[in-house]
Amino acid sequence: GTSVVLGKEPVYVAGEAAGYVTSAAYGYTVRKPIAYAWLPSAVGVGDAVEIEYFGRRVAATVTAEPLVDPGMERLRG
């Protein structure tokens, strides 16, 4: 989706509240919304999480930094 969360939203792991969004913005390089969140150390890259946004849960994936377009698909059009 294109919804950009505002910050302080709860983050769920395996259906349980596990952390919260600390900041968020639109990532123009990757053309997707980005949210930074405090999560337990047991949650790792590739793990599925959900962010509660105005009463609904939005699926998200924990991703490593830097956030880039490794295949350079954007440049190739």
mmJSON file of the N, C-alpha and C atoms, coordinates in Angstrom:
{"data_MODEL":{"atom_site":{
"group_PDB":["ATOM","ATOM","ATOM","ATOM","ATOM","ATOM","ATOM","ATOM","ATOM","ATOM","ATOM","ATOM","ATOM","ATOM","ATOM","ATOM","ATOM","ATOM","ATOM","ATOM","ATOM","ATOM","ATOM","ATOM","ATOM","ATOM","ATOM","ATOM","ATOM","ATOM","ATOM","ATOM","ATOM","ATOM","ATOM","ATOM","ATOM","ATOM","ATOM","ATOM","ATOM","ATOM","ATOM","ATOM","ATOM","ATOM","ATOM","ATOM","ATOM","ATOM","ATOM","ATOM","ATOM","ATOM","ATOM","ATOM","ATOM","ATOM","ATOM","ATOM","ATOM","ATOM","ATOM","ATOM","ATOM","ATOM","ATOM","ATOM","ATOM","ATOM","ATOM","ATOM","ATOM","ATOM","ATOM","ATOM","ATOM","ATOM","ATOM","ATOM","ATOM","ATOM","ATOM","ATOM","ATOM","ATOM","ATOM","ATOM","ATOM","ATOM","ATOM","ATOM","ATOM","ATOM","ATOM","ATOM","ATOM","ATOM","ATOM","ATOM","ATOM","ATOM","ATOM","ATOM","ATOM","ATOM","ATOM","ATOM","ATOM","ATOM","ATOM","ATOM","ATOM","ATOM","ATOM","ATOM","ATOM","ATOM","ATOM","ATOM","ATOM","ATOM","ATOM","ATOM","ATOM","ATOM","ATOM","ATOM","ATOM","ATOM","ATOM","ATOM","ATOM","ATOM","ATOM","ATOM","ATOM","ATOM","ATOM","ATOM","ATOM","ATOM","ATOM","ATOM","ATOM","ATOM","ATOM","ATOM","ATOM","ATOM","ATOM","ATOM","ATOM","ATOM","ATOM","ATOM","ATOM","ATOM","ATOM","ATOM","ATOM","ATOM","ATOM","ATOM","ATOM","ATOM","ATOM","ATOM","ATOM","ATOM","ATOM","ATOM","ATOM","ATOM","ATOM","ATOM","ATOM","ATOM","ATOM","ATOM","ATOM","ATOM","ATOM","ATOM","ATOM","ATOM","ATOM","ATOM","ATOM","ATOM","ATOM","ATOM","ATOM","ATOM","ATOM","ATOM","ATOM","ATOM","ATOM","ATOM","ATOM","ATOM","ATOM","ATOM","ATOM","ATOM","ATOM","ATOM","ATOM","ATOM","ATOM","ATOM","ATOM","ATOM","ATOM","ATOM","ATOM","ATOM","ATOM","ATOM","ATOM","ATOM","ATOM","ATOM","ATOM","ATOM","ATOM","ATOM","ATOM","ATOM","ATOM"],
"id":[1,2,3,4,5,6,7,8,9,10,11,12,13,14,15,16,17,18,19,20,21,22,23,24,25,26,27,28,29,30,31,32,33,34,35,36,37,38,39,40,41,42,43,44,45,46,47,48,49,50,51,52,53,54,55,56,57,58,59,60,61,62,63,64,65,66,67,68,69,70,71,72,73,74,75,76,77,78,79,80,81,82,83,84,85,86,87,88,89,90,91,92,93,94,95,96,97,98,99,100,101,102,103,104,105,106,107,108,109,110,111,112,113,114,115,116,117,118,119,120,121,122,123,124,125,126,127,128,129,130,131,132,133,134,135,136,137,138,139,140,141,142,143,144,145,146,147,148,149,150,151,152,153,154,155,156,157,158,159,160,161,162,163,164,165,166,167,168,169,170,171,172,173,174,175,176,177,178,179,180,181,182,183,184,185,186,187,188,189,190,191,192,193,194,195,196,197,198,199,200,201,202,203,204,205,206,207,208,209,210,211,212,213,214,215,216,217,218,219,220,221,222,223,224,225,226,227,228,229,230,231],
"type_symbol":["N","C","C","N","C","C","N","C","C","N","C","C","N","C","C","N","C","C","N","C","C","N","C","C","N","C","C","N","C","C","N","C","C","N","C","C","N","C","C","N","C","C","N","C","C","N","C","C","N","C","C","N","C","C","N","C","C","N","C","C","N","C","C","N","C","C","N","C","C","N","C","C","N","C","C","N","C","C","N","C","C","N","C","C","N","C","C","N","C","C","N","C","C","N","C","C","N","C","C","N","C","C","N","C","C","N","C","C","N","C","C","N","C","C","N","C","C","N","C","C","N","C","C","N","C","C","N","C","C","N","C","C","N","C","C","N","C","C","N","C","C","N","C","C","N","C","C","N","C","C","N","C","C","N","C","C","N","C","C","N","C","C","N","C","C","N","C","C","N","C","C","N","C","C","N","C","C","N","C","C","N","C","C","N","C","C","N","C","C","N","C","C","N","C","C","N","C","C","N","C","C","N","C","C","N","C","C","N","C","C","N","C","C","N","C","C","N","C","C","N","C","C","N","C","C","N","C","C","N","C","C"],
"label_atom_id":["N","CA","C","N","CA","C","N","CA","C","N","CA","C","N","CA","C","N","CA","C","N","CA","C","N","CA","C","N","CA","C","N","CA","C","N","CA","C","N","CA","C","N","CA","C","N","CA","C","N","CA","C","N","CA","C","N","CA","C","N","CA","C","N","CA","C","N","CA","C","N","CA","C","N","CA","C","N","CA","C","N","CA","C","N","CA","C","N","CA","C","N","CA","C","N","CA","C","N","CA","C","N","CA","C","N","CA","C","N","CA","C","N","CA","C","N","CA","C","N","CA","C","N","CA","C","N","CA","C","N","CA","C","N","CA","C","N","CA","C","N","CA","C","N","CA","C","N","CA","C","N","CA","C","N","CA","C","N","CA","C","N","CA","C","N","CA","C","N","CA","C","N","CA","C","N","CA","C","N","CA","C","N","CA","C","N","CA","C","N","CA","C","N","CA","C","N","CA","C","N","CA","C","N","CA","C","N","CA","C","N","CA","C","N","CA","C","N","CA","C","N","CA","C","N","CA","C","N","CA","C","N","CA","C","N","CA","C","N","CA","C","N","CA","C","N","CA","C","N","CA","C","N","CA","C","N","CA","C","N","CA","C","N","CA","C","N","CA","C"],
"label_alt_id":[null,null,null,null,null,null,null,null,null,null,null,null,null,null,null,null,null,null,null,null,null,null,null,null,null,null,null,null,null,null,null,null,null,null,null,null,null,null,null,null,null,null,null,null,null,null,null,null,null,null,null,null,null,null,null,null,null,null,null,null,null,null,null,null,null,null,null,null,null,null,null,null,null,null,null,null,null,null,null,null,null,null,null,null,null,null,null,null,null,null,null,null,null,null,null,null,null,null,null,null,null,null,null,null,null,null,null,null,null,null,null,null,null,null,null,null,null,null,null,null,null,null,null,null,null,null,null,null,null,null,null,null,null,null,null,null,null,null,null,null,null,null,null,null,null,null,null,null,null,null,null,null,null,null,null,null,null,null,null,null,null,null,null,null,null,null,null,null,null,null,null,null,null,null,null,null,null,null,null,null,null,null,null,null,null,null,null,null,null,null,null,null,null,null,null,null,null,null,null,null,null,null,null,null,null,null,null,null,null,null,null,null,null,null,null,null,null,null,null,null,null,null,null,null,null,null,null,null,null,null,null],
"label_comp_id":["GLY","GLY","GLY","THR","THR","THR","SER","SER","SER","VAL","VAL","VAL","VAL","VAL","VAL","LEU","LEU","LEU","GLY","GLY","GLY","LYS","LYS","LYS","GLU","GLU","GLU","PRO","PRO","PRO","VAL","VAL","VAL","TYR","TYR","TYR","VAL","VAL","VAL","ALA","ALA","ALA","GLY","GLY","GLY","GLU","GLU","GLU","ALA","ALA","ALA","ALA","ALA","ALA","GLY","GLY","GLY","TYR","TYR","TYR","VAL","VAL","VAL","THR","THR","THR","SER","SER","SER","ALA","ALA","ALA","ALA","ALA","ALA","TYR","TYR","TYR","GLY","GLY","GLY","TYR","TYR","TYR","THR","THR","THR","VAL","VAL","VAL","ARG","ARG","ARG","LYS","LYS","LYS","PRO","PRO","PRO","ILE","ILE","ILE","ALA","ALA","ALA","TYR","TYR","TYR","ALA","ALA","ALA","TRP","TRP","TRP","LEU","LEU","LEU","PRO","PRO","PRO","SER","SER","SER","ALA","ALA","ALA","VAL","VAL","VAL","GLY","GLY","GLY","VAL","VAL","VAL","GLY","GLY","GLY","ASP","ASP","ASP","ALA","ALA","ALA","VAL","VAL","VAL","GLU","GLU","GLU","ILE","ILE","ILE","GLU","GLU","GLU","TYR","TYR","TYR","PHE","PHE","PHE","GLY","GLY","GLY","ARG","ARG","ARG","ARG","ARG","ARG","VAL","VAL","VAL","ALA","ALA","ALA","ALA","ALA","ALA","THR","THR","THR","VAL","VAL","VAL","THR","THR","THR","ALA","ALA","ALA","GLU","GLU","GLU","PRO","PRO","PRO","LEU","LEU","LEU","VAL","VAL","VAL","ASP","ASP","ASP","PRO","PRO","PRO","GLY","GLY","GLY","MET","MET","MET","GLU","GLU","GLU","ARG","ARG","ARG","LEU","LEU","LEU","ARG","ARG","ARG","GLY","GLY","GLY"],
"label_asym_id":["A","A","A","A","A","A","A","A","A","A","A","A","A","A","A","A","A","A","A","A","A","A","A","A","A","A","A","A","A","A","A","A","A","A","A","A","A","A","A","A","A","A","A","A","A","A","A","A","A","A","A","A","A","A","A","A","A","A","A","A","A","A","A","A","A","A","A","A","A","A","A","A","A","A","A","A","A","A","A","A","A","A","A","A","A","A","A","A","A","A","A","A","A","A","A","A","A","A","A","A","A","A","A","A","A","A","A","A","A","A","A","A","A","A","A","A","A","A","A","A","A","A","A","A","A","A","A","A","A","A","A","A","A","A","A","A","A","A","A","A","A","A","A","A","A","A","A","A","A","A","A","A","A","A","A","A","A","A","A","A","A","A","A","A","A","A","A","A","A","A","A","A","A","A","A","A","A","A","A","A","A","A","A","A","A","A","A","A","A","A","A","A","A","A","A","A","A","A","A","A","A","A","A","A","A","A","A","A","A","A","A","A","A","A","A","A","A","A","A","A","A","A","A","A","A","A","A","A","A","A","A"],
"label_entity_id":["1","1","1","1","1","1","1","1","1","1","1","1","1","1","1","1","1","1","1","1","1","1","1","1","1","1","1","1","1","1","1","1","1","1","1","1","1","1","1","1","1","1","1","1","1","1","1","1","1","1","1","1","1","1","1","1","1","1","1","1","1","1","1","1","1","1","1","1","1","1","1","1","1","1","1","1","1","1","1","1","1","1","1","1","1","1","1","1","1","1","1","1","1","1","1","1","1","1","1","1","1","1","1","1","1","1","1","1","1","1","1","1","1","1","1","1","1","1","1","1","1","1","1","1","1","1","1","1","1","1","1","1","1","1","1","1","1","1","1","1","1","1","1","1","1","1","1","1","1","1","1","1","1","1","1","1","1","1","1","1","1","1","1","1","1","1","1","1","1","1","1","1","1","1","1","1","1","1","1","1","1","1","1","1","1","1","1","1","1","1","1","1","1","1","1","1","1","1","1","1","1","1","1","1","1","1","1","1","1","1","1","1","1","1","1","1","1","1","1","1","1","1","1","1","1","1","1","1","1","1","1"],
"label_seq_id":[1,1,1,2,2,2,3,3,3,4,4,4,5,5,5,6,6,6,7,7,7,8,8,8,9,9,9,10,10,10,11,11,11,12,12,12,13,13,13,14,14,14,15,15,15,16,16,16,17,17,17,18,18,18,19,19,19,20,20,20,21,21,21,22,22,22,23,23,23,24,24,24,25,25,25,26,26,26,27,27,27,28,28,28,29,29,29,30,30,30,31,31,31,32,32,32,33,33,33,34,34,34,35,35,35,36,36,36,37,37,37,38,38,38,39,39,39,40,40,40,41,41,41,42,42,42,43,43,43,44,44,44,45,45,45,46,46,46,47,47,47,48,48,48,49,49,49,50,50,50,51,51,51,52,52,52,53,53,53,54,54,54,55,55,55,56,56,56,57,57,57,58,58,58,59,59,59,60,60,60,61,61,61,62,62,62,63,63,63,64,64,64,65,65,65,66,66,66,67,67,67,68,68,68,69,69,69,70,70,70,71,71,71,72,72,72,73,73,73,74,74,74,75,75,75,76,76,76,77,77,77],
"pdbx_PDB_ins_code":[null,null,null,null,null,null,null,null,null,null,null,null,null,null,null,null,null,null,null,null,null,null,null,null,null,null,null,null,null,null,null,null,null,null,null,null,null,null,null,null,null,null,null,null,null,null,null,null,null,null,null,null,null,null,null,null,null,null,null,null,null,null,null,null,null,null,null,null,null,null,null,null,null,null,null,null,null,null,null,null,null,null,null,null,null,null,null,null,null,null,null,null,null,null,null,null,null,null,null,null,null,null,null,null,null,null,null,null,null,null,null,null,null,null,null,null,null,null,null,null,null,null,null,null,null,null,null,null,null,null,null,null,null,null,null,null,null,null,null,null,null,null,null,null,null,null,null,null,null,null,null,null,null,null,null,null,null,null,null,null,null,null,null,null,null,null,null,null,null,null,null,null,null,null,null,null,null,null,null,null,null,null,null,null,null,null,null,null,null,null,null,null,null,null,null,null,null,null,null,null,null,null,null,null,null,null,null,null,null,null,null,null,null,null,null,null,null,null,null,null,null,null,null,null,null,null,null,null,null,null,null],
"Cartn_x":[0.806,0.0,0.848,0.161,0.852,0.613,-0.044,-0.282,1.023,1.272,2.446,1.959,2.392,1.977,2.587,2.088,2.494,3.566,3.609,4.525,3.748,4.323,3.743,2.698,2.469,1.513,2.087,1.229,1.711,2.101,3.12,3.579,3.347,2.747,2.405,3.296,3.731,4.507,3.75,3.404,2.636,1.361,0.718,-0.556,-0.482,0.711,0.885,1.589,1.138,1.808,3.243,4.208,5.614,6.469,5.973,6.762,5.922,6.601,5.879,6.733,6.052,6.72,7.354,8.626,9.316,9.311,9.325,9.238,8.854,8.351,7.914,7.956,8.07,8.085,7.887,7.769,7.712,9.132,9.518,10.86,10.864,11.273,11.24,12.175,13.274,14.203,13.587,12.84,12.234,10.759,10.228,8.825,7.835,8.111,7.234,7.272,6.218,6.268,7.301,7.977,8.978,8.595,8.691,8.459,9.613,10.168,11.182,10.462,10.806,10.09,11.033,10.664,11.346,10.718,11.552,11.089,12.057,11.595,12.5,13.612,14.748,15.897,15.634,14.632,14.298,13.662,13.172,12.567,13.692,13.743,14.857,14.443,15.433,15.225,14.416,13.4,12.54,11.298,11.261,10.096,8.887,7.729,6.479,5.973,5.508,4.908,3.653,2.89,1.725,1.776,1.413,1.347,-0.118,-0.58,-1.97,-2.069,-2.946,-3.091,-4.564,-5.014,-6.415,-7.355,-7.023,-7.892,-7.755,-6.911,-6.705,-5.224,-4.924,-3.534,-3.011,-1.856,-1.213,0.007,0.105,1.24,2.52,3.61,4.923,5.984,7.166,8.285,9.499,10.179,11.417,12.477,13.125,14.067,15.399,16.472,17.808,18.042,18.925,19.334,20.654,21.006,20.261,19.126,18.083,16.947,17.275,17.488,17.871,17.131,17.343,16.805,17.966,18.268,19.469,19.511,18.36,18.33,18.355,18.401,18.376,17.204,16.082,14.903,14.352,14.421,13.908,14.69,16.006,16.822,16.599,16.299,16.118,14.727,13.834,12.5,11.622],
"Cartn_y":[-1.189,0.0,1.25,2.363,3.647,4.428,3.835,4.527,4.704,5.924,6.204,6.43,5.571,5.712,6.983,7.407,8.688,8.569,7.427,7.223,6.886,6.064,5.59,4.492,4.031,2.944,1.644,0.772,-0.524,-1.442,-2.263,-3.253,-4.63,-5.517,-6.861,-7.891,-8.856,-9.988,-11.238,-12.077,-13.304,-12.99,-11.871,-11.506,-10.832,-10.689,-10.08,-8.729,-7.746,-6.448,-6.645,-6.144,-6.394,-5.132,-4.045,-2.828,-1.695,-0.628,0.518,1.253,1.966,2.75,3.974,4.216,5.386,6.554,6.251,7.29,6.637,7.454,6.915,8.005,7.581,8.505,7.688,8.378,7.695,7.567,6.356,6.116,6.299,7.454,7.744,6.848,6.417,5.538,4.173,3.658,2.335,2.404,3.625,3.86,3.105,3.097,2.44,3.217,3.094,3.685,2.949,3.693,3.129,3.489,2.528,2.79,2.197,2.991,2.495,2.189,1.051,0.638,0.049,0.201,-0.496,-1.877,-2.922,-4.307,-5.12,-6.222,-7.085,-7.642,-7.949,-8.435,-9.773,-10.519,-11.806,-11.634,-10.439,-10.161,-9.773,-10.448,-10.22,-9.896,-9.652,-9.328,-10.437,-10.044,-10.987,-11.379,-11.072,-11.433,-10.576,-11.202,-10.495,-9.875,-8.637,-7.937,-7.238,-6.688,-5.889,-4.591,-3.502,-2.2,-1.8,-1.444,-1.008,0.445,0.695,2.033,2.374,3.297,3.694,2.496,1.594,0.469,-0.752,-0.695,-1.89,-2.233,-3.478,-3.927,-4.002,-3.396,-3.344,-4.257,-5.164,-6.09,-5.337,-5.743,-5.149,-6.233,-5.969,-6.905,-6.181,-6.807,-6.245,-6.34,-5.225,-5.139,-4.566,-5.044,-4.531,-3.19,-2.402,-1.157,-1.379,-0.613,0.527,0.069,0.863,0.568,1.12,0.227,0.627,-0.229,0.06,-0.708,-1.534,-2.708,-3.454,-3.901,-4.138,-4.545,-3.37,-2.175,-0.928,-0.887,-1.485,-1.518,-0.124,0.744,2.096,2.847,2.708,3.39,2.834,1.557,0.908,1.14,1.696,2.036,0.866],
"Cartn_z":[0.0,0.0,0.0,0.054,0.064,1.344,2.329,3.592,4.348,4.798,5.618,7.037,7.944,9.339,9.919,11.071,11.645,12.718,13.388,14.509,15.762,16.604,17.867,17.683,16.449,16.236,16.784,17.336,17.824,16.669,16.925,15.951,16.55,15.767,16.222,15.548,16.335,15.841,16.252,15.285,15.55,16.324,15.975,16.578,17.933,18.489,19.812,19.684,20.451,20.466,20.935,20.159,20.474,20.456,19.902,19.815,19.27,18.831,18.3,17.271,16.388,15.351,16.0,15.687,16.222,15.238,13.943,12.915,11.597,10.676,9.39,8.33,7.077,5.944,4.671,3.555,2.267,1.743,1.317,0.783,-0.719,-1.179,-2.61,-3.411,-2.823,-3.529,-3.788,-2.82,-2.956,-3.337,-3.383,-3.764,-2.883,-1.593,-0.623,0.682,1.478,2.819,3.674,4.541,5.441,6.867,7.753,9.179,9.97,10.855,11.785,13.084,13.678,14.882,15.909,17.162,18.243,18.295,18.183,18.239,19.083,19.664,20.431,19.536,20.122,19.351,18.672,19.128,18.509,17.129,16.823,15.523,14.568,13.403,12.493,11.078,10.251,8.841,8.178,7.445,6.75,7.523,8.817,9.629,9.256,9.233,8.969,10.262,10.171,11.298,10.793,11.714,11.348,12.133,11.475,12.119,12.196,13.39,13.531,13.093,12.137,11.564,11.475,12.301,12.37,12.494,13.419,13.732,12.842,11.826,11.0,11.002,10.761,10.755,9.329,9.131,7.821,7.855,6.895,6.837,6.49,7.129,6.87,7.036,6.529,6.627,7.181,8.13,8.672,7.576,7.287,6.175,6.645,6.055,6.383,5.699,6.282,5.647,4.922,3.948,3.444,2.53,2.483,1.613,0.234,-0.7,-2.057,-3.068,-4.308,-5.425,-5.988,-5.384,-5.759,-7.213,-7.825,-9.226,-10.182,-9.638,-10.412,-11.384,-10.994,-11.853,-12.109,-11.104,-11.274,-12.351,-12.359,-13.362,-14.761,-14.838,-16.143,-16.714,-15.894,-16.355,-16.417],
"occupancy":[1.0,1.0,1.0,1.0,1.0,1.0,1.0,1.0,1.0,1.0,1.0,1.0,1.0,1.0,1.0,1.0,1.0,1.0,1.0,1.0,1.0,1.0,1.0,1.0,1.0,1.0,1.0,1.0,1.0,1.0,1.0,1.0,1.0,1.0,1.0,1.0,1.0,1.0,1.0,1.0,1.0,1.0,1.0,1.0,1.0,1.0,1.0,1.0,1.0,1.0,1.0,1.0,1.0,1.0,1.0,1.0,1.0,1.0,1.0,1.0,1.0,1.0,1.0,1.0,1.0,1.0,1.0,1.0,1.0,1.0,1.0,1.0,1.0,1.0,1.0,1.0,1.0,1.0,1.0,1.0,1.0,1.0,1.0,1.0,1.0,1.0,1.0,1.0,1.0,1.0,1.0,1.0,1.0,1.0,1.0,1.0,1.0,1.0,1.0,1.0,1.0,1.0,1.0,1.0,1.0,1.0,1.0,1.0,1.0,1.0,1.0,1.0,1.0,1.0,1.0,1.0,1.0,1.0,1.0,1.0,1.0,1.0,1.0,1.0,1.0,1.0,1.0,1.0,1.0,1.0,1.0,1.0,1.0,1.0,1.0,1.0,1.0,1.0,1.0,1.0,1.0,1.0,1.0,1.0,1.0,1.0,1.0,1.0,1.0,1.0,1.0,1.0,1.0,1.0,1.0,1.0,1.0,1.0,1.0,1.0,1.0,1.0,1.0,1.0,1.0,1.0,1.0,1.0,1.0,1.0,1.0,1.0,1.0,1.0,1.0,1.0,1.0,1.0,1.0,1.0,1.0,1.0,1.0,1.0,1.0,1.0,1.0,1.0,1.0,1.0,1.0,1.0,1.0,1.0,1.0,1.0,1.0,1.0,1.0,1.0,1.0,1.0,1.0,1.0,1.0,1.0,1.0,1.0,1.0,1.0,1.0,1.0,1.0,1.0,1.0,1.0,1.0,1.0,1.0,1.0,1.0,1.0,1.0,1.0,1.0,1.0,1.0,1.0,1.0,1.0,1.0],
"B_iso_or_equiv":[0.0,0.0,0.0,0.0,0.0,0.0,0.0,0.0,0.0,0.0,0.0,0.0,0.0,0.0,0.0,0.0,0.0,0.0,0.0,0.0,0.0,0.0,0.0,0.0,0.0,0.0,0.0,0.0,0.0,0.0,0.0,0.0,0.0,0.0,0.0,0.0,0.0,0.0,0.0,0.0,0.0,0.0,0.0,0.0,0.0,0.0,0.0,0.0,0.0,0.0,0.0,0.0,0.0,0.0,0.0,0.0,0.0,0.0,0.0,0.0,0.0,0.0,0.0,0.0,0.0,0.0,0.0,0.0,0.0,0.0,0.0,0.0,0.0,0.0,0.0,0.0,0.0,0.0,0.0,0.0,0.0,0.0,0.0,0.0,0.0,0.0,0.0,0.0,0.0,0.0,0.0,0.0,0.0,0.0,0.0,0.0,0.0,0.0,0.0,0.0,0.0,0.0,0.0,0.0,0.0,0.0,0.0,0.0,0.0,0.0,0.0,0.0,0.0,0.0,0.0,0.0,0.0,0.0,0.0,0.0,0.0,0.0,0.0,0.0,0.0,0.0,0.0,0.0,0.0,0.0,0.0,0.0,0.0,0.0,0.0,0.0,0.0,0.0,0.0,0.0,0.0,0.0,0.0,0.0,0.0,0.0,0.0,0.0,0.0,0.0,0.0,0.0,0.0,0.0,0.0,0.0,0.0,0.0,0.0,0.0,0.0,0.0,0.0,0.0,0.0,0.0,0.0,0.0,0.0,0.0,0.0,0.0,0.0,0.0,0.0,0.0,0.0,0.0,0.0,0.0,0.0,0.0,0.0,0.0,0.0,0.0,0.0,0.0,0.0,0.0,0.0,0.0,0.0,0.0,0.0,0.0,0.0,0.0,0.0,0.0,0.0,0.0,0.0,0.0,0.0,0.0,0.0,0.0,0.0,0.0,0.0,0.0,0.0,0.0,0.0,0.0,0.0,0.0,0.0,0.0,0.0,0.0,0.0,0.0,0.0,0.0,0.0,0.0,0.0,0.0,0.0],
"pdbx_formal_charge":[null,null,null,null,null,null,null,null,null,null,null,null,null,null,null,null,null,null,null,null,null,null,null,null,null,null,null,null,null,null,null,null,null,null,null,null,null,null,null,null,null,null,null,null,null,null,null,null,null,null,null,null,null,null,null,null,null,null,null,null,null,null,null,null,null,null,null,null,null,null,null,null,null,null,null,null,null,null,null,null,null,null,null,null,null,null,null,null,null,null,null,null,null,null,null,null,null,null,null,null,null,null,null,null,null,null,null,null,null,null,null,null,null,null,null,null,null,null,null,null,null,null,null,null,null,null,null,null,null,null,null,null,null,null,null,null,null,null,null,null,null,null,null,null,null,null,null,null,null,null,null,null,null,null,null,null,null,null,null,null,null,null,null,null,null,null,null,null,null,null,null,null,null,null,null,null,null,null,null,null,null,null,null,null,null,null,null,null,null,null,null,null,null,null,null,null,null,null,null,null,null,null,null,null,null,null,null,null,null,null,null,null,null,null,null,null,null,null,null,null,null,null,null,null,null,null,null,null,null,null,null],
"auth_seq_id":[1,1,1,2,2,2,3,3,3,4,4,4,5,5,5,6,6,6,7,7,7,8,8,8,9,9,9,10,10,10,11,11,11,12,12,12,13,13,13,14,14,14,15,15,15,16,16,16,17,17,17,18,18,18,19,19,19,20,20,20,21,21,21,22,22,22,23,23,23,24,24,24,25,25,25,26,26,26,27,27,27,28,28,28,29,29,29,30,30,30,31,31,31,32,32,32,33,33,33,34,34,34,35,35,35,36,36,36,37,37,37,38,38,38,39,39,39,40,40,40,41,41,41,42,42,42,43,43,43,44,44,44,45,45,45,46,46,46,47,47,47,48,48,48,49,49,49,50,50,50,51,51,51,52,52,52,53,53,53,54,54,54,55,55,55,56,56,56,57,57,57,58,58,58,59,59,59,60,60,60,61,61,61,62,62,62,63,63,63,64,64,64,65,65,65,66,66,66,67,67,67,68,68,68,69,69,69,70,70,70,71,71,71,72,72,72,73,73,73,74,74,74,75,75,75,76,76,76,77,77,77],
"auth_comp_id":["GLY","GLY","GLY","THR","THR","THR","SER","SER","SER","VAL","VAL","VAL","VAL","VAL","VAL","LEU","LEU","LEU","GLY","GLY","GLY","LYS","LYS","LYS","GLU","GLU","GLU","PRO","PRO","PRO","VAL","VAL","VAL","TYR","TYR","TYR","VAL","VAL","VAL","ALA","ALA","ALA","GLY","GLY","GLY","GLU","GLU","GLU","ALA","ALA","ALA","ALA","ALA","ALA","GLY","GLY","GLY","TYR","TYR","TYR","VAL","VAL","VAL","THR","THR","THR","SER","SER","SER","ALA","ALA","ALA","ALA","ALA","ALA","TYR","TYR","TYR","GLY","GLY","GLY","TYR","TYR","TYR","THR","THR","THR","VAL","VAL","VAL","ARG","ARG","ARG","LYS","LYS","LYS","PRO","PRO","PRO","ILE","ILE","ILE","ALA","ALA","ALA","TYR","TYR","TYR","ALA","ALA","ALA","TRP","TRP","TRP","LEU","LEU","LEU","PRO","PRO","PRO","SER","SER","SER","ALA","ALA","ALA","VAL","VAL","VAL","GLY","GLY","GLY","VAL","VAL","VAL","GLY","GLY","GLY","ASP","ASP","ASP","ALA","ALA","ALA","VAL","VAL","VAL","GLU","GLU","GLU","ILE","ILE","ILE","GLU","GLU","GLU","TYR","TYR","TYR","PHE","PHE","PHE","GLY","GLY","GLY","ARG","ARG","ARG","ARG","ARG","ARG","VAL","VAL","VAL","ALA","ALA","ALA","ALA","ALA","ALA","THR","THR","THR","VAL","VAL","VAL","THR","THR","THR","ALA","ALA","ALA","GLU","GLU","GLU","PRO","PRO","PRO","LEU","LEU","LEU","VAL","VAL","VAL","ASP","ASP","ASP","PRO","PRO","PRO","GLY","GLY","GLY","MET","MET","MET","GLU","GLU","GLU","ARG","ARG","ARG","LEU","LEU","LEU","ARG","ARG","ARG","GLY","GLY","GLY"],
"auth_asym_id":["A","A","A","A","A","A","A","A","A","A","A","A","A","A","A","A","A","A","A","A","A","A","A","A","A","A","A","A","A","A","A","A","A","A","A","A","A","A","A","A","A","A","A","A","A","A","A","A","A","A","A","A","A","A","A","A","A","A","A","A","A","A","A","A","A","A","A","A","A","A","A","A","A","A","A","A","A","A","A","A","A","A","A","A","A","A","A","A","A","A","A","A","A","A","A","A","A","A","A","A","A","A","A","A","A","A","A","A","A","A","A","A","A","A","A","A","A","A","A","A","A","A","A","A","A","A","A","A","A","A","A","A","A","A","A","A","A","A","A","A","A","A","A","A","A","A","A","A","A","A","A","A","A","A","A","A","A","A","A","A","A","A","A","A","A","A","A","A","A","A","A","A","A","A","A","A","A","A","A","A","A","A","A","A","A","A","A","A","A","A","A","A","A","A","A","A","A","A","A","A","A","A","A","A","A","A","A","A","A","A","A","A","A","A","A","A","A","A","A","A","A","A","A","A","A","A","A","A","A","A","A"],
"auth_atom_id":["N","CA","C","N","CA","C","N","CA","C","N","CA","C","N","CA","C","N","CA","C","N","CA","C","N","CA","C","N","CA","C","N","CA","C","N","CA","C","N","CA","C","N","CA","C","N","CA","C","N","CA","C","N","CA","C","N","CA","C","N","CA","C","N","CA","C","N","CA","C","N","CA","C","N","CA","C","N","CA","C","N","CA","C","N","CA","C","N","CA","C","N","CA","C","N","CA","C","N","CA","C","N","CA","C","N","CA","C","N","CA","C","N","CA","C","N","CA","C","N","CA","C","N","CA","C","N","CA","C","N","CA","C","N","CA","C","N","CA","C","N","CA","C","N","CA","C","N","CA","C","N","CA","C","N","CA","C","N","CA","C","N","CA","C","N","CA","C","N","CA","C","N","CA","C","N","CA","C","N","CA","C","N","CA","C","N","CA","C","N","CA","C","N","CA","C","N","CA","C","N","CA","C","N","CA","C","N","CA","C","N","CA","C","N","CA","C","N","CA","C","N","CA","C","N","CA","C","N","CA","C","N","CA","C","N","CA","C","N","CA","C","N","CA","C","N","CA","C","N","CA","C","N","CA","C","N","CA","C","N","CA","C","N","CA","C","N","CA","C"],
"pdbx_PDB_model_num":[1,1,1,1,1,1,1,1,1,1,1,1,1,1,1,1,1,1,1,1,1,1,1,1,1,1,1,1,1,1,1,1,1,1,1,1,1,1,1,1,1,1,1,1,1,1,1,1,1,1,1,1,1,1,1,1,1,1,1,1,1,1,1,1,1,1,1,1,1,1,1,1,1,1,1,1,1,1,1,1,1,1,1,1,1,1,1,1,1,1,1,1,1,1,1,1,1,1,1,1,1,1,1,1,1,1,1,1,1,1,1,1,1,1,1,1,1,1,1,1,1,1,1,1,1,1,1,1,1,1,1,1,1,1,1,1,1,1,1,1,1,1,1,1,1,1,1,1,1,1,1,1,1,1,1,1,1,1,1,1,1,1,1,1,1,1,1,1,1,1,1,1,1,1,1,1,1,1,1,1,1,1,1,1,1,1,1,1,1,1,1,1,1,1,1,1,1,1,1,1,1,1,1,1,1,1,1,1,1,1,1,1,1,1,1,1,1,1,1,1,1,1,1,1,1,1,1,1,1,1,1]
}}}
